[in-house]
Coordinates of C-alpha atoms in Angstrom, one line a residue:
X22 CA 24.4 23.0 -25.0
X23 CA 27.1 25.2 -23.6
X24 CA 26.7 26.0 -19.8
X25 CA 27.5 29.5 -19.4
X26 CA 27.1 30.2 -15.6
X27 CA 26.2 28.2 -12.7
X28 CA 25.7 28.7 -8.9
X29 CA 28.2 29.5 -6.2
X30 CA 27.4 27.5 -3.0
X31 CA 28.2 27.5 0.6
X32 CA 27.3 25.4 3.6
X33 CA 26.9 26.8 7.2
X34 CA 26.1 24.9 10.6
X35 CA 22.7 24.5 11.8
X36 CA 21.7 28.2 13.4
X37 CA 18.2 27.4 14.8
X38 CA 14.8 26.3 14.0
X39 CA 14.2 25.6 10.4
X40 CA 10.7 27.0 10.1
X41 CA 11.7 30.2 11.9
X42 CA 14.5 30.7 9.7
X43 CA 12.9 29.9 6.4
X44 CA 9.8 32.2 7.2
X45 CA 12.3 34.8 8.4
X46 CA 14.3 34.5 5.2
X47 CA 11.0 34.9 3.1
X48 CA 9.9 38.0 4.9
X49 CA 12.9 39.5 4.2
X50 CA 13.5 38.1 0.7
X51 CA 10.9 40.6 -1.2
X52 CA 9.1 39.5 -4.1
X53 CA 9.1 37.2 -5.9
X54 CA 10.3 34.1 -3.7
X55 CA 8.8 30.7 -3.1
X56 CA 9.5 28.9 0.1
X57 CA 8.6 25.1 -0.2
X58 CA 9.0 22.0 2.6
X59 CA 9.3 18.7 2.1
X60 CA 10.6 15.7 4.3
X61 CA 11.9 18.2 6.9
X62 CA 13.8 20.5 4.5
X63 CA 12.7 24.1 3.6
X64 CA 13.8 25.3 0.1
X65 CA 13.8 29.0 -0.5
X66 CA 14.1 30.4 -4.1
X67 CA 14.2 34.3 -4.4
X68 CA 14.6 36.5 -7.4
X69 CA 14.6 35.5 -11.1
X70 CA 17.3 34.2 -13.2
X71 CA 14.9 32.6 -15.7
X72 CA 10.9 32.4 -16.0
X73 CA 8.6 30.5 -17.7
X74 CA 5.1 31.1 -17.9
X75 CA 1.9 29.5 -19.8
X76 CA -1.4 30.6 -20.5
X77 CA -3.9 28.8 -22.8
X78 CA -2.6 30.6 -26.0
X79 CA 1.2 30.4 -25.4
X80 CA 4.4 29.5 -23.3
X81 CA 6.9 32.2 -22.7
X82 CA 10.6 32.0 -21.4
X83 CA 12.4 34.8 -20.2
X84 CA 16.0 34.4 -19.5
X85 CA 19.2 36.5 -20.0
X86 CA 17.5 39.4 -21.6
X87 CA 15.7 37.7 -24.3
X88 CA 12.2 36.2 -24.5
X89 CA 11.2 33.2 -26.3
X90 CA 7.5 32.6 -27.0
X91 CA 5.7 29.6 -28.6
X92 CA 2.1 29.2 -29.4
X93 CA 0.6 26.2 -27.1
X94 CA 0.6 23.0 -28.8
X95 CA -0.7 19.6 -28.0
X96 CA 1.2 18.8 -25.2
X97 CA 1.9 22.2 -23.3
X98 CA 3.8 20.6 -20.4
X99 CA 6.5 19.1 -22.5
X100 CA 6.8 22.9 -24.0
X101 CA 7.5 24.0 -20.4
X102 CA 10.2 21.2 -19.8
X103 CA 12.0 22.1 -23.2
X104 CA 12.1 25.9 -22.4
X105 CA 13.4 24.9 -18.9
X106 CA 15.9 22.6 -20.3
X107 CA 17.4 25.3 -22.5
X108 CA 18.3 27.4 -19.5
X109 CA 22.0 27.8 -19.7
X110 CA 22.6 27.7 -15.9
X111 CA 24.1 24.5 -14.5
X112 CA 22.2 22.3 -11.8
X113 CA 19.1 24.6 -11.8
X114 CA 16.2 24.1 -9.6
X115 CA 12.5 25.7 -10.5
X116 CA 10.1 26.8 -8.0
X117 CA 6.4 28.3 -8.9
X118 CA 3.0 27.4 -9.2
X119 CA 0.2 25.7 -11.4
X120 CA -3.1 27.1 -11.1
X121 CA -6.2 24.6 -10.6
X122 CA -7.4 25.8 -13.9
X123 CA -4.5 24.3 -15.9
X124 CA -6.6 21.0 -15.6
X125 CA -9.2 22.6 -17.9
X126 CA -6.5 23.0 -20.4
X127 CA -4.8 19.4 -20.1
X128 CA -8.2 17.6 -19.7
X129 CA -11.0 20.1 -21.0
X130 CA -13.1 21.7 -21.5
X131 CA -10.2 24.3 -22.6
X132 CA -12.8 27.5 -22.1
X133 CA -12.5 26.7 -18.8
X134 CA -8.9 27.5 -18.3
X135 CA -9.7 31.3 -18.6
X136 CA -7.4 34.2 -19.8
X137 CA -4.8 34.3 -17.0
X138 CA -1.4 32.7 -16.3
X139 CA -1.8 28.9 -15.5
X140 CA 1.8 28.0 -14.8
X141 CA 4.3 30.4 -13.5
X142 CA 7.8 28.9 -12.8
X143 CA 11.2 30.6 -11.9
X144 CA 14.9 29.7 -11.7
X145 CA 16.0 31.6 -8.8
X146 CA 19.1 33.9 -8.4
X147 CA 19.7 33.0 -4.8
X148 CA 18.6 29.9 -3.0
X149 CA 18.4 28.4 0.6
X150 CA 18.0 25.0 1.8
X151 CA 17.4 24.6 5.5
X152 CA 17.2 21.4 7.5
X153 CA 18.0 20.6 11.4
X154 CA 21.7 20.0 10.6
X155 CA 22.4 23.4 8.7
X156 CA 21.8 25.4 5.6
X157 CA 23.1 25.2 2.1
X158 CA 23.4 28.6 0.4
X159 CA 23.5 29.0 -3.3
X160 CA 23.5 32.2 -5.6
X161 CA 24.5 33.2 -9.1
X162 CA 26.6 36.0 -7.6
X163 CA 29.2 35.0 -5.2
X164 CA 28.5 38.4 -3.1
X165 CA 24.9 37.2 -2.3
X166 CA 26.2 34.3 -0.2
X167 CA 27.8 36.6 2.3
X168 CA 24.3 38.3 2.6
X169 CA 22.5 35.2 2.8
X170 CA 25.0 33.7 5.7
X171 CA 24.6 37.3 7.6
X172 CA 21.0 37.3 7.2
X173 CA 20.7 34.0 8.7
X174 CA 23.0 34.7 11.6
X175 CA 20.9 37.8 12.3
X176 CA 18.0 35.6 12.5
X177 CA 19.4 33.0 14.6
X178 CA 20.5 35.9 16.9
X179 CA 17.4 37.7 17.3
X180 CA 14.7 36.2 19.8
X181 CA 11.4 36.0 18.3
X182 CA 8.3 36.6 20.3
X183 CA 5.1 35.2 20.0
X184 CA 4.1 37.8 17.3
X185 CA 0.9 39.4 16.6
X186 CA -2.2 37.3 18.1
X187 CA -4.1 35.5 15.2
X188 CA -7.5 36.6 14.2
X189 CA -9.9 34.0 13.1
X190 CA -11.7 34.5 9.8
X191 CA -15.4 34.2 10.4
X192 CA -16.3 31.1 8.1
X193 CA -20.1 30.4 9.2
X194 CA -22.1 27.7 8.3
X195 CA -22.4 27.4 4.3
X196 CA -26.2 28.0 3.8
X197 CA -28.5 29.9 1.4
X198 CA -30.4 28.9 -1.4
X199 CA -27.4 29.1 -3.9
X200 CA -25.6 26.7 -2.0
X201 CA -28.3 24.4 -1.4
X202 CA -29.1 24.5 -5.1
X203 CA -25.3 23.4 -5.4
X204 CA -25.5 20.4 -3.3
X205 CA -29.1 19.4 -4.9
X206 CA -27.2 19.6 -8.3
X207 CA -24.2 17.7 -7.2
X208 CA -26.6 14.5 -5.6
X209 CA -28.6 14.5 -9.0
X210 CA -25.5 14.2 -11.1
X211 CA -24.4 11.3 -8.8
X212 CA -27.5 9.3 -8.9
X213 CA -27.5 9.9 -12.8
X214 CA -24.2 8.5 -12.8
X215 CA -22.7 11.3 -14.6
X216 CA -20.1 12.1 -11.5
X217 CA -18.8 9.7 -8.8
X218 CA -17.8 12.4 -6.4
X219 CA -18.2 16.2 -6.3
X220 CA -16.5 18.6 -4.0
X221 CA -17.9 22.1 -3.4
X222 CA -15.6 25.2 -2.8
X223 CA -16.5 28.6 -1.8
X224 CA -14.7 31.8 -1.1
X225 CA -14.3 33.2 2.6
X226 CA -13.9 36.8 2.7
X227 CA -11.4 38.2 5.0
X228 CA -12.4 41.6 6.4
X229 CA -8.7 42.7 7.5
X230 CA -5.1 42.9 6.2
X231 CA -3.3 39.6 6.3
X232 CA 0.1 39.1 7.3
X233 CA 0.9 35.8 4.8
X234 CA 4.1 35.2 6.6
X235 CA 2.9 35.2 10.1
X236 CA -0.3 33.1 9.0
X237 CA 2.3 30.6 7.5
X238 CA 4.5 30.4 10.4
X239 CA 1.3 30.1 13.0
X240 CA -0.5 27.7 10.8
X241 CA 2.6 25.4 10.1
X242 CA 3.6 25.1 13.8
X243 CA 0.1 23.9 14.4
X244 CA 0.1 21.4 11.4
X245 CA 1.9 18.2 10.1
X246 CA 1.6 18.5 6.5
X247 CA 3.2 16.2 3.8
X248 CA 4.2 19.7 2.3
X249 CA 4.0 23.2 3.1
X250 CA 4.4 26.4 0.8
X251 CA 4.7 30.1 1.1
X252 CA 5.0 32.3 -1.9
X253 CA 4.8 35.7 -3.6
X254 CA 5.2 35.0 -7.4
X255 CA 3.4 36.8 -10.6
X256 CA 1.2 38.6 -8.7
X257 CA -0.1 36.1 -6.3
X258 CA 0.8 35.5 -2.8
X259 CA -0.4 32.2 -1.0
X260 CA 0.4 29.9 2.0
X261 CA -0.9 26.4 2.3
X262 CA -0.5 22.9 4.1
X263 CA -1.0 20.0 2.0
X264 CA -1.8 17.0 3.6
X265 CA -0.9 14.6 0.6
X266 CA 1.4 14.9 -2.5
X267 CA 0.0 15.2 -6.0
X268 CA 3.0 13.4 -7.7
X269 CA 6.6 12.2 -6.6
X270 CA 8.8 10.9 -9.5
X271 CA 11.9 9.7 -8.7
X272 CA 15.4 9.6 -11.0
X273 CA 14.8 6.0 -12.1
X274 CA 11.2 6.8 -13.4
X275 CA 9.2 5.7 -10.2
X276 CA 6.0 7.6 -9.7
X277 CA 3.7 7.8 -6.8
X278 CA 0.6 9.6 -5.6
X279 CA -0.6 9.9 -2.1
X280 CA -4.5 10.2 -2.3
X281 CA -6.2 11.5 1.0
X282 CA -9.8 11.1 1.3
X283 CA -12.1 10.6 4.3
X284 CA -11.8 13.0 7.4
X285 CA -12.4 13.0 11.1
X286 CA -11.2 15.5 13.8
X287 CA -8.3 15.0 16.1
X288 CA -9.6 16.0 19.8
X289 CA -6.4 15.7 21.7
X290 CA -8.0 13.0 23.7
X291 CA -6.3 9.5 22.7
X292 CA -9.6 7.4 23.7
X293 CA -11.8 10.1 21.7
X294 CA -9.7 9.9 18.6
X295 CA -9.0 6.4 18.8
X296 CA -13.0 6.0 18.5
X297 CA -13.0 8.9 15.6
X298 CA -10.6 6.7 13.8
X299 CA -12.6 3.6 14.0
X300 CA -15.7 5.4 12.9
X301 CA -13.6 6.7 9.8
X302 CA -12.7 3.2 8.8
X303 CA -15.9 1.8 9.1
X304 CA -18.1 4.9 7.6
X305 CA -19.5 3.4 4.2
X306 CA -19.6 7.0 2.7
X307 CA -15.9 7.6 3.8
X308 CA -14.7 4.4 2.7
X309 CA -16.4 4.6 -0.7
X310 CA -15.0 8.0 -1.2
X311 CA -11.6 7.1 -0.6
X312 CA -11.8 3.9 -2.5
X313 CA -13.0 5.6 -5.8
X314 CA -10.0 8.2 -5.3
X315 CA -7.5 5.3 -5.3
X316 CA -9.3 3.6 -8.3
X317 CA -8.9 7.0 -10.2
X318 CA -5.5 7.5 -9.1
X319 CA -4.7 3.9 -10.6
X320 CA -6.5 4.9 -13.7
X321 CA -4.5 8.3 -14.2
X322 CA -1.2 6.9 -13.6
X323 CA -1.9 3.9 -16.1
X324 CA -1.8 6.7 -18.7
X325 CA 1.7 7.0 -18.3
X326 CA 3.1 4.0 -16.4
X327 CA 4.2 0.3 -17.5
X328 CA 0.7 -1.6 -16.8
X329 CA 2.3 -4.4 -15.0
X330 CA 4.2 -1.8 -12.8
X331 CA 1.0 -0.2 -11.0
X332 CA 0.2 -1.2 -7.6
X333 CA -1.5 -0.1 -4.5
X334 CA 1.2 -0.1 -2.1
X335 CA -0.6 1.3 0.8
X336 CA -4.3 1.3 1.5
X337 CA -6.7 3.0 4.1
X338 CA -3.8 4.1 6.3
X339 CA -4.9 6.6 8.7
X340 CA -2.5 9.6 8.7
X341 CA -2.6 12.5 11.1
X342 CA -2.7 15.8 9.8
X343 CA -2.7 18.6 12.4
X344 CA -6.3 18.8 14.0
X345 CA -7.7 16.4 11.6
X346 CA -7.2 12.6 10.7
X347 CA -7.6 11.2 7.1
X348 CA -7.7 7.9 5.3
X349 CA -4.3 7.7 3.1
X350 CA -3.5 5.4 0.3
X351 CA -0.3 5.4 -1.9
X352 CA -0.6 4.7 -5.8
X353 CA 2.6 4.0 -7.6
X354 CA 4.2 2.5 -11.1
X355 CA 7.1 3.2 -13.2
X356 CA 6.9 5.5 -16.2
X357 CA 6.7 3.8 -19.6
X358 CA 9.0 4.5 -22.4
X359 CA 8.6 7.8 -23.9
X360 CA 7.1 9.5 -20.9
X361 CA 8.9 11.7 -18.5
X362 CA 8.0 13.3 -14.9
X363 CA 5.8 16.2 -16.9
X364 CA 3.7 13.5 -18.4
X365 CA 3.0 12.3 -14.9
X366 CA 2.2 15.4 -13.4
X367 CA -0.2 16.1 -16.6
X368 CA -2.0 12.9 -16.0
X369 CA -2.5 13.4 -12.2
X370 CA -3.2 17.2 -12.2
X371 CA -5.4 18.6 -10.3
X372 CA -5.1 15.9 -7.5
X373 CA -8.2 13.6 -7.7
X374 CA -9.3 14.4 -4.1
X375 CA -9.6 18.2 -5.1
X376 CA -11.6 18.1 -8.4

């Protein structure tokens, strides 16, 4: 394959708080953009140089004024991988999202996947990598580097006030006949051994306009996530703070996942939090829920990893995440021959702690 283009890059020194700068850049980027935080680094991808989308019927690549479309085959994530691999931009990085319903497409029943987009990834035109040391700027057009640097300097030189006061969403206690029926059905399925674990979710309506960037900024300042994200892409806008990682794959084929299951509050009092920690570690329900999550993660990794490489490298540690503390474990292995990172994602998606 002939590489036709690549990124221009520039490094600039530290210019301020990475969270404030990253969220400010997102605010000014204009859709589409994806902001992703990991291990003290914020990564912002903006604009679209190439785009891959997947639904339950097809996978599509748009790049350089052309569109390539394929009917969905037996391994849809490998099709995504191959189309991304055909993008003729050197050293690209893809950003995007996968819908929860992708799990139906990968593991069945496929009718549960619905008719919408299940995966939306972009290779951005502009990219900023921020950490406490400084920023690395990348852009397909050299002139965009000047614009990015100027925006960073402006954000760093603009005092940021507290912003609008957050408005709490009225969550309330889940009640009503429908919810009680769902709980009863879940308990019956567990007793009949059709399921081991059930997570009931619900929609919480919000009766006012949402400033998602400000929501992310306030939420992240009060949280200590393993990962965080803010995005506006493909008609969806989202912000979130994940306490765990679904899958991490290193260049040498090492794979790990970090299931978190079992939760207690953090009160701010060291003595009270220690009592809650002990309670968490000794509660039979919490321990069982966590143990089956670890067991399931091992089973899922076993589909793509060398059997002898599977190991629980951390078991039932307590991780503090914002206002709560969780039981956390880490399960790892090494990819078997013929498998890649996309196989690992397919095996573990969606996270066992969220299904």
